Amino acid sequence: PDFYAHNAAGYSFSSNDFGASNAHNNMPGANFPSDDDHHGADGRMGKPNNKATAIQQQVDEVVDIMNDNVKKITDRQERLNQLGDKTSALQETSSRFRKEAKTAHRNMWWQNKRLTIIIAIIVIIIIVVIV
């Protein structure tokens, strides 16, 4: 049987156009399946179709895995962006906290010094009054 196909330009050609035949089945000691062995009773392809289906299933699985990986990469990128935003906010908050802590420390130091000076003045006044 001739095999007819169309190439990308739309031209039809047959396997006989390229010198192909079933001559390989006539070789001594050769046990090649005939072209008819691949066709079932309904004229459709048999084993090669099963192989094509299996390969298509594998391709579909790989495509699903790749789509899942792309989704995971996108989700990861979103989380990294969120983490970067949180890091920036935390850095800004820590800088503000450091400045406020220095200001509070300075204020407490001055308050402690004022209290020490007031106590010293009161002690001096008491000593002057007693003496």
Tab-separated table of C-alpha atoms in Angstrom:
chain	number	residue	atom	x	y	z
A	1	PRO	CA	0.000	0.000	0.000
A	2	ASP	CA	1.179	3.461	-0.796
A	3	PHE	CA	1.571	5.932	2.020
A	4	TYR	CA	0.308	9.398	1.149
A	5	ALA	CA	1.249	12.440	3.125
A	6	HIS	CA	1.345	16.203	2.785
A	7	ASN	CA	4.427	18.226	3.428
A	8	ALA	CA	4.462	21.746	4.867
A	9	ALA	CA	3.906	23.285	1.405
A	10	GLY	CA	0.786	21.148	0.922
A	11	TYR	CA	2.196	18.879	-1.820
A	12	SER	CA	1.142	15.242	-1.730
A	13	PHE	CA	3.672	12.500	-2.118
A	14	SER	CA	3.673	8.755	-1.753
A	15	SER	CA	6.216	6.439	-0.163
A	16	ASN	CA	6.707	4.903	-3.623
A	17	ASP	CA	7.886	8.310	-4.866
A	18	PHE	CA	11.020	7.774	-2.798
A	19	GLY	CA	11.651	4.216	-3.915
A	20	ALA	CA	10.158	2.678	-0.793
A	21	SER	CA	8.390	-0.625	-1.077
A	22	ASN	CA	7.788	-3.742	0.886
A	23	ALA	CA	10.931	-5.260	-0.586
A	24	HIS	CA	12.397	-5.574	2.884
A	25	ASN	CA	9.859	-8.317	3.568
A	26	ASN	CA	11.251	-10.348	0.650
A	27	MET	CA	14.796	-10.470	2.032
A	28	PRO	CA	15.913	-13.939	3.136
A	29	GLY	CA	15.967	-14.337	6.912
A	30	ALA	CA	14.307	-10.951	7.432
A	31	ASN	CA	11.346	-10.907	9.732
A	32	PHE	CA	9.986	-7.397	9.413
A	33	PRO	CA	6.328	-6.723	10.128
A	34	SER	CA	4.368	-5.865	7.044
A	35	ASP	CA	2.662	-2.520	6.739
A	36	ASP	CA	-0.633	-4.351	7.173
A	37	ASP	CA	0.395	-5.582	10.647
A	38	HIS	CA	-0.068	-2.083	12.071
A	39	HIS	CA	-3.679	-1.787	10.945
A	40	GLY	CA	-6.493	-3.273	12.982
A	41	ALA	CA	-9.720	-4.743	11.655
A	42	ASP	CA	-11.266	-1.278	11.528
A	43	GLY	CA	-8.383	0.043	9.419
A	44	ARG	CA	-6.930	2.200	12.182
A	45	MET	CA	-3.376	1.971	13.371
A	46	GLY	CA	-2.724	-0.637	16.072
A	47	LYS	CA	0.476	-0.709	18.107
A	48	PRO	CA	1.991	2.515	16.786
A	49	ASN	CA	-1.192	4.301	17.844
A	50	ASN	CA	-0.813	2.894	21.355
A	51	LYS	CA	2.780	4.078	21.382
A	52	ALA	CA	1.687	7.484	20.105
A	53	THR	CA	-0.965	7.645	22.808
A	54	ALA	CA	1.564	6.670	25.468
A	55	ILE	CA	4.034	9.244	24.187
A	56	GLN	CA	1.276	11.885	24.072
A	57	GLN	CA	0.353	11.034	27.680
A	58	GLN	CA	3.989	11.411	28.695
A	59	VAL	CA	4.183	14.737	26.863
A	60	ASP	CA	0.973	15.857	28.585
A	61	GLU	CA	2.430	14.853	31.960
A	62	VAL	CA	5.636	16.766	31.250
A	63	VAL	CA	3.605	19.801	30.143
A	64	ASP	CA	1.532	19.605	33.339
A	65	ILE	CA	4.701	19.338	35.435
A	66	MET	CA	6.269	22.275	33.607
A	67	ASN	CA	3.109	24.365	34.040
A	68	ASP	CA	3.121	23.489	37.737
A	69	ASN	CA	6.802	24.468	37.965
A	70	VAL	CA	6.119	27.797	36.239
A	71	LYS	CA	3.264	28.436	38.688
A	72	LYS	CA	5.546	27.580	41.609
A	73	ILE	CA	8.236	29.913	40.270
A	74	THR	CA	5.689	32.716	39.910
A	75	ASP	CA	4.398	32.112	43.452
A	76	ARG	CA	7.966	32.025	44.751
A	77	GLN	CA	8.763	35.310	43.016
A	78	GLU	CA	5.677	36.903	44.585
A	79	ARG	CA	6.731	35.659	48.028
A	80	LEU	CA	10.272	36.954	47.464
A	81	ASN	CA	8.877	40.351	46.495
A	82	GLN	CA	6.708	40.382	49.626
A	83	LEU	CA	9.686	39.340	51.726
A	84	GLY	CA	11.749	42.150	50.177
A	85	ASP	CA	8.997	44.656	51.007
A	86	LYS	CA	8.777	43.369	54.577
A	87	THR	CA	12.577	43.551	54.901
A	88	SER	CA	12.593	47.168	53.756
A	89	ALA	CA	9.797	48.042	56.182
A	90	LEU	CA	11.598	46.267	59.031
A	91	GLN	CA	14.848	48.064	58.235
A	92	GLU	CA	13.051	51.404	58.251
A	93	THR	CA	11.336	50.545	61.543
A	94	SER	CA	14.602	49.455	63.135
A	95	SER	CA	16.318	52.694	62.072
A	96	ARG	CA	13.468	54.705	63.580
A	97	PHE	CA	13.625	52.615	66.782
A	98	ARG	CA	17.396	53.147	67.055
A	99	LYS	CA	16.993	56.944	66.753
A	100	GLU	CA	14.146	57.025	69.287
A	101	ALA	CA	16.134	54.789	71.687
A	102	LYS	CA	19.133	57.174	71.495
A	103	THR	CA	16.844	60.152	72.124
A	104	ALA	CA	15.178	58.394	75.090
A	105	HIS	CA	18.589	57.415	76.500
A	106	ARG	CA	19.825	60.992	76.214
A	107	ASN	CA	16.657	62.362	77.858
A	108	MET	CA	16.918	59.881	80.750
A	109	TRP	CA	20.604	60.771	81.230
A	110	TRP	CA	19.741	64.500	81.472
A	111	GLN	CA	16.826	63.789	83.796
A	112	ASN	CA	19.141	61.752	86.051
A	113	LYS	CA	21.721	64.569	86.040
A	114	ARG	CA	19.066	67.192	86.888
A	115	LEU	CA	17.802	65.055	89.757
A	116	THR	CA	21.367	64.629	91.038
A	117	ILE	CA	21.951	68.406	90.846
A	118	ILE	CA	18.645	69.158	92.629
A	119	ILE	CA	19.480	66.686	95.428
A	120	ALA	CA	22.956	68.196	95.771
A	121	ILE	CA	21.469	71.739	96.003
A	122	ILE	CA	18.962	70.599	98.645
A	123	VAL	CA	21.734	68.941	100.710
A	124	ILE	CA	23.843	72.126	100.459
A	125	ILE	CA	20.911	74.268	101.555
A	126	ILE	CA	20.227	71.972	104.539
A	127	ILE	CA	23.890	72.091	105.570
A	128	VAL	CA	23.933	75.894	105.282
A	129	VAL	CA	20.757	76.197	107.354
A	130	ILE	CA	22.048	73.858	110.068
A	131	VAL	CA	25.417	75.457	110.332
